[in-house]
Short mmCIF file of C-alpha atoms in Angstrom, two decimals:
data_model
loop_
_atom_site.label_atom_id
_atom_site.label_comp_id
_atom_site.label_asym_id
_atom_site.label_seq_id
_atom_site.Cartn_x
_atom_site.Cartn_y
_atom_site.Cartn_z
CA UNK A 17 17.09 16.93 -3.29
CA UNK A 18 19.38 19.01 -0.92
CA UNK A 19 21.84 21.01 -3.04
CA UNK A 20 23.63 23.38 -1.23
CA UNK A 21 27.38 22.65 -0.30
CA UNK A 22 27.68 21.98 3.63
CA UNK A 23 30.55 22.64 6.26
CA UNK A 24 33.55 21.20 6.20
CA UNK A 25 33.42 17.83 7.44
CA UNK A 26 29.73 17.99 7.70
CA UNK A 27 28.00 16.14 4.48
CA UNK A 28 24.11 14.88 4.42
CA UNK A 29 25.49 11.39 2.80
CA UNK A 30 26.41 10.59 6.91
CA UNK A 31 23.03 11.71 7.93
CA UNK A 32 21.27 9.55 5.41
CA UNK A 33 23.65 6.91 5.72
CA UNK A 34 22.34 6.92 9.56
CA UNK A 35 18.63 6.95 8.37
CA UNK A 36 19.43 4.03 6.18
CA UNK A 37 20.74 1.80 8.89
CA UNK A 38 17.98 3.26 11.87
CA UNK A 39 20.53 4.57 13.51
CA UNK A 40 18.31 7.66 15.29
CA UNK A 41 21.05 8.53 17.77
CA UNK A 42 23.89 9.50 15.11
CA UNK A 43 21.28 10.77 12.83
CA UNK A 44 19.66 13.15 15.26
CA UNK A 45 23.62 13.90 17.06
CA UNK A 46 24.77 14.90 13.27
CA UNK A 47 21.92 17.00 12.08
CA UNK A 48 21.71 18.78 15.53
CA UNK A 49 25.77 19.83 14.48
CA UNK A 50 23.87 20.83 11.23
CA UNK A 51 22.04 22.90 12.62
CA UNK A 52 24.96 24.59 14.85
CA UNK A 53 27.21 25.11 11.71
CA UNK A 54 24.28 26.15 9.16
CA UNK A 55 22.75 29.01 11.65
CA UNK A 56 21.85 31.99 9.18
CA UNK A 57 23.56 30.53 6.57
CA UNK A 58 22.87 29.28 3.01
CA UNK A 59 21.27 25.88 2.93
CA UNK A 60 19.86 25.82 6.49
CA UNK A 61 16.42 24.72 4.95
CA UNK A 62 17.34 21.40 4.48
CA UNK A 63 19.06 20.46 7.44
CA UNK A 64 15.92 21.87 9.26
CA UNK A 65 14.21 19.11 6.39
CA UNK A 66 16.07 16.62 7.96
CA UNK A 67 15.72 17.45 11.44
CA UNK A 68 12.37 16.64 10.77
CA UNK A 69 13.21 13.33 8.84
CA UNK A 70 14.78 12.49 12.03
CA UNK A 71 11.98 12.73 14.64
CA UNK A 72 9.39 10.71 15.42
CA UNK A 73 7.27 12.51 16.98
CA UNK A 74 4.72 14.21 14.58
CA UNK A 75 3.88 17.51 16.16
CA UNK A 76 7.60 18.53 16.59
CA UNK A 77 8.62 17.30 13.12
CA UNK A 78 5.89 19.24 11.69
CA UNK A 79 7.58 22.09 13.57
CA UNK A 80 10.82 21.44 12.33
CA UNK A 81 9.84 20.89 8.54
CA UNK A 82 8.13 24.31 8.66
CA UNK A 83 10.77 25.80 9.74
CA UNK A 84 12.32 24.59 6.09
CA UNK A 85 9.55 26.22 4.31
CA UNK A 86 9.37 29.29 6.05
CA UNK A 87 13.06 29.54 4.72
CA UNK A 88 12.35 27.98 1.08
CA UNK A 89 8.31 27.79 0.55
CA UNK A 90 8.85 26.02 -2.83
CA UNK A 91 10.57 23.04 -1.20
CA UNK A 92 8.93 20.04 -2.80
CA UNK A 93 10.33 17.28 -1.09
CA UNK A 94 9.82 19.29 2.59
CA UNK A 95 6.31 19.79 1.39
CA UNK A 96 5.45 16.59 1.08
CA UNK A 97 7.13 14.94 4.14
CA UNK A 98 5.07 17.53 5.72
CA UNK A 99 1.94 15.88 4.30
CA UNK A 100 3.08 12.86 5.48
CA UNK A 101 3.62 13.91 8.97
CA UNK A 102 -0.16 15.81 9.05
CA UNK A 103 -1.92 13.38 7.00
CA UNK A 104 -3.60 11.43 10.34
CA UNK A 105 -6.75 13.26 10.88
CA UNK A 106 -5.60 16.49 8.20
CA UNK A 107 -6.15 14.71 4.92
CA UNK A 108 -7.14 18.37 3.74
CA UNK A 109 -3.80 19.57 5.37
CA UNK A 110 -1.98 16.92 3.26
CA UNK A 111 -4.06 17.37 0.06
CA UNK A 112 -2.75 21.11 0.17
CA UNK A 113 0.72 20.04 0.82
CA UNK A 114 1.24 18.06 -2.41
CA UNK A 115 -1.03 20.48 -4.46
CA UNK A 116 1.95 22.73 -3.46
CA UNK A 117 5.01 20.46 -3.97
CA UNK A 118 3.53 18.90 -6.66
CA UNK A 119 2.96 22.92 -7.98
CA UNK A 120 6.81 22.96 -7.46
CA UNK A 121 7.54 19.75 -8.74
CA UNK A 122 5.30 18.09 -11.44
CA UNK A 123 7.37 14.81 -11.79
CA UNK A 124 7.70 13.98 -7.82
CA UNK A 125 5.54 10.99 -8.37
CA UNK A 126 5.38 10.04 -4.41
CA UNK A 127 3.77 13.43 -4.19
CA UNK A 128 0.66 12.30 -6.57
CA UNK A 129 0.31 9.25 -4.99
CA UNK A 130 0.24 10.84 -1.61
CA UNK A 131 -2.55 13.16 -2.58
CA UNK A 132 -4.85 10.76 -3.96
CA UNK A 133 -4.17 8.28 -1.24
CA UNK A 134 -5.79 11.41 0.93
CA UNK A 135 -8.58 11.96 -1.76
CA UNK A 136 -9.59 8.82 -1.74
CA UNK A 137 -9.88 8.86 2.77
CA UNK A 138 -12.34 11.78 1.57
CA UNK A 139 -14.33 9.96 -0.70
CA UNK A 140 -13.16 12.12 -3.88
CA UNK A 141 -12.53 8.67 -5.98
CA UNK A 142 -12.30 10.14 -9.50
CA UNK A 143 -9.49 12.96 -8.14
CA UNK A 144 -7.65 10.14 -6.21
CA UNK A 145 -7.95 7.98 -9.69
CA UNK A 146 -6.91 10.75 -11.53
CA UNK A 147 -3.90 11.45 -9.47
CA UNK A 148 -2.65 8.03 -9.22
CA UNK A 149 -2.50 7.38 -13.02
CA UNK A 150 -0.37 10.50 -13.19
CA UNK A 151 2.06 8.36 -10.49
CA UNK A 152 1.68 5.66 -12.59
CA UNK A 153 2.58 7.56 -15.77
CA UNK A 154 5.94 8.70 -13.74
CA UNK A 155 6.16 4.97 -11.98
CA UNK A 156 5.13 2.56 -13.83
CA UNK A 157 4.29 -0.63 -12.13
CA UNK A 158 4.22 0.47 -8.56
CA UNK A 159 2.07 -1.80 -7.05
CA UNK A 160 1.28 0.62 -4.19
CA UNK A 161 -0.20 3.12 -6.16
CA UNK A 162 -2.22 0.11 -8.58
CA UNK A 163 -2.89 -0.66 -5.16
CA UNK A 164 -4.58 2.40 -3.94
CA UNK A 165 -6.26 2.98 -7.48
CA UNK A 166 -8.41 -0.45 -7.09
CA UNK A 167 -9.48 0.69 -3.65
CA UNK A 168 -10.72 4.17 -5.05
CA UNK A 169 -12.06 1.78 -7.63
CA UNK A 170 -13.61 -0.53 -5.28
CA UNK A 171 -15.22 2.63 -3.58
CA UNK A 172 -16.72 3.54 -6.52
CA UNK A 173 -18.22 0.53 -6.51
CA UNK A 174 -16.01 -0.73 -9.72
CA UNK A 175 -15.11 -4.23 -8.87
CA UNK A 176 -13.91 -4.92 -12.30
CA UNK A 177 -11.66 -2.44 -13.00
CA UNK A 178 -10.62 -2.99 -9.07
CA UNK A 179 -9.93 -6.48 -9.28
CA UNK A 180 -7.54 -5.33 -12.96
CA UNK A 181 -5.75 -3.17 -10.91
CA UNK A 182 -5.13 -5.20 -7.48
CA UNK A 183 -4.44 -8.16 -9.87
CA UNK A 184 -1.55 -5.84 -11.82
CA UNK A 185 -0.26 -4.76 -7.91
CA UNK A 186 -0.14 -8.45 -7.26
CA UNK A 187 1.74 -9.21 -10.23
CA UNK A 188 4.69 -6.74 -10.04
CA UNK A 189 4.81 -7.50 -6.25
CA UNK A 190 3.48 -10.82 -5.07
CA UNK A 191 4.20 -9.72 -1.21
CA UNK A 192 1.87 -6.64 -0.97
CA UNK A 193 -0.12 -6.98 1.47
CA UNK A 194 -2.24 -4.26 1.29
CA UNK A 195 -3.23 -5.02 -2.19
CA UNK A 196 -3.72 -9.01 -1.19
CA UNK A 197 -6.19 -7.27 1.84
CA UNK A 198 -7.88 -4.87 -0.80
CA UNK A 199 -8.48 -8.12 -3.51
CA UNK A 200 -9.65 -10.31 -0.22
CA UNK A 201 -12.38 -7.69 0.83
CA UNK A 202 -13.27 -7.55 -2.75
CA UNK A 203 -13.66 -11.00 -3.18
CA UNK A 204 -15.89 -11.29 -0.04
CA UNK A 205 -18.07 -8.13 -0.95
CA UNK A 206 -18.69 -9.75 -4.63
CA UNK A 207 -19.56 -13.38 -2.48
CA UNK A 208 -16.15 -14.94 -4.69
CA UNK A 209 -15.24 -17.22 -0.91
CA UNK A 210 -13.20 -20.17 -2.41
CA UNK A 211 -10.93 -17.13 -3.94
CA UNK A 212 -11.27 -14.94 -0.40
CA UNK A 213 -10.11 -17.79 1.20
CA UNK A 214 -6.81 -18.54 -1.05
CA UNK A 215 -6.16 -14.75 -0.51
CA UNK A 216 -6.64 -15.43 3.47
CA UNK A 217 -4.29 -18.51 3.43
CA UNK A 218 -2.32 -16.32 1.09
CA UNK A 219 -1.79 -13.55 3.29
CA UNK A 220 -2.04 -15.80 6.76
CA UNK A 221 1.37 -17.53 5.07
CA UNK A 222 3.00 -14.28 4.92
CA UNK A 223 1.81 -12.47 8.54
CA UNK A 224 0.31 -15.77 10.40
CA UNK A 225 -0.44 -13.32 13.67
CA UNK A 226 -2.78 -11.14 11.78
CA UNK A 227 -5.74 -11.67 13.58
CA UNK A 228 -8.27 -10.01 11.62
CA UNK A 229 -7.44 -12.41 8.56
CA UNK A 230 -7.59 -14.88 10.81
CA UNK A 231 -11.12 -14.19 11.60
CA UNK A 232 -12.23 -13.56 8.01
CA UNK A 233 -10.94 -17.11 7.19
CA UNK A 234 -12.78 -18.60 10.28
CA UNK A 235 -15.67 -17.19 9.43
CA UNK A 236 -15.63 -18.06 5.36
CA UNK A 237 -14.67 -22.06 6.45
CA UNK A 238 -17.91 -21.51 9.33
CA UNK A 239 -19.92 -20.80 6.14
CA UNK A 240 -18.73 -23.47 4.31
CA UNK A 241 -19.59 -25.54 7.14
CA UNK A 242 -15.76 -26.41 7.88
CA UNK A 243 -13.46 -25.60 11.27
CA UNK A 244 -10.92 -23.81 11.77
#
């Protein structure tokens, strides 16, 4: 991803090691030295990248990570960690962002799944479809992106090929829980309870505080005539 040499005694590996571990203090302290010792220099793109990778909040990351671009436009993996950071409330924003990085960078498969994850918030099911089995193709298996293709699915109104596809998510991860939440409002839409409610007790086992699970189970047993 970043390929430029740095500074003397200044290497991303310590930056990332810091992002690895949460450390925001060192991370921030180091890439703000980045900055210092890249100034109009070769490679100051990506420490501007990961100036952004470092904040938290969105508006001034956004800032940051277009400073990268303004230096290097054709920065994929800036590109999309900018649709990341503007996909609340911009999923057109974001949808433009991977177009671009994925323009840049066909096999960045994070990128496709990114911009049919905001294709499917717009209700464009068959382009989010579309783009996920191209993530697929790159990663197979991924049980977020099987994930996301059974909801586009399950907007569509599929419920077959839904349940296929959040049944394959469950099966290369058993802990998802986004994919156990997408097969339990499946199951309830399609009237399946005795299976909603093993996903609820499923998914209750693995985040017992989640109260909206909680209430879907309370109300399946209330229909069966049972308590809580």
């Amino acid at each position: 991803v970043l390929v430029h040499k740095l500074p003397e005694g200044f290497t991303v590996a310590s930056i990332m090691l810091a992002y690895t571990h949460r450390d925001t203090e060192t991370q921030h302290r180091l890439v703000l030295e980045g900055l210092e010792k890249f100034k109009d220099r070769e490679g100051e793109e990506e420490i501007h990248f990961l100036y952004g990778l470092s904040l938290k909040d969105n508006a001034k990351a956004r800032e940051a990570i277009g400073r990268a671009l303004a230096i290097r436009p054709n920065y994929p993996e800036a590109l999309f960690l900018h649709a990341i950071r503007r996909q609340a409330g911009d999923f057109q924003g974001a949808i433009d962002d991977t177009t671009r990085a994925i323009q840049f960078s066909p096999r960045l498969a994070y990128a496709w799944f990114l911009r049919g994850r905001n294709r499917r918030e717009l209700g464009r099911y068959d382009e989010a479809i579309a783009d996920n089995d191209e993530c697929l193709r790159l990663m197979p298996g991924w049980a977020t992106a099987l994930s996301n293709r059974g909801a586009c699915k399950f907007g569509k109104g599929d419920l077959e090929g839904a349940l296929q596809d959040l049944d394959e998510a469950l099966r290369f991860d058993p802990s998802h829980l986004t994919a156990l939440t997408n097969r339990l409002a499946l199951f309830l839409k399609s009237g399946s309870h005795v299976r909603a409610l093993a996903d609820c007790d499923r998914y209750l086992a693995a985040n017992p505080r989640s109260a909206e699970i909680r209430k879907w189970r309370g109300d399946l047993l209330q229909a069966k005539g049972e308590g809580d």
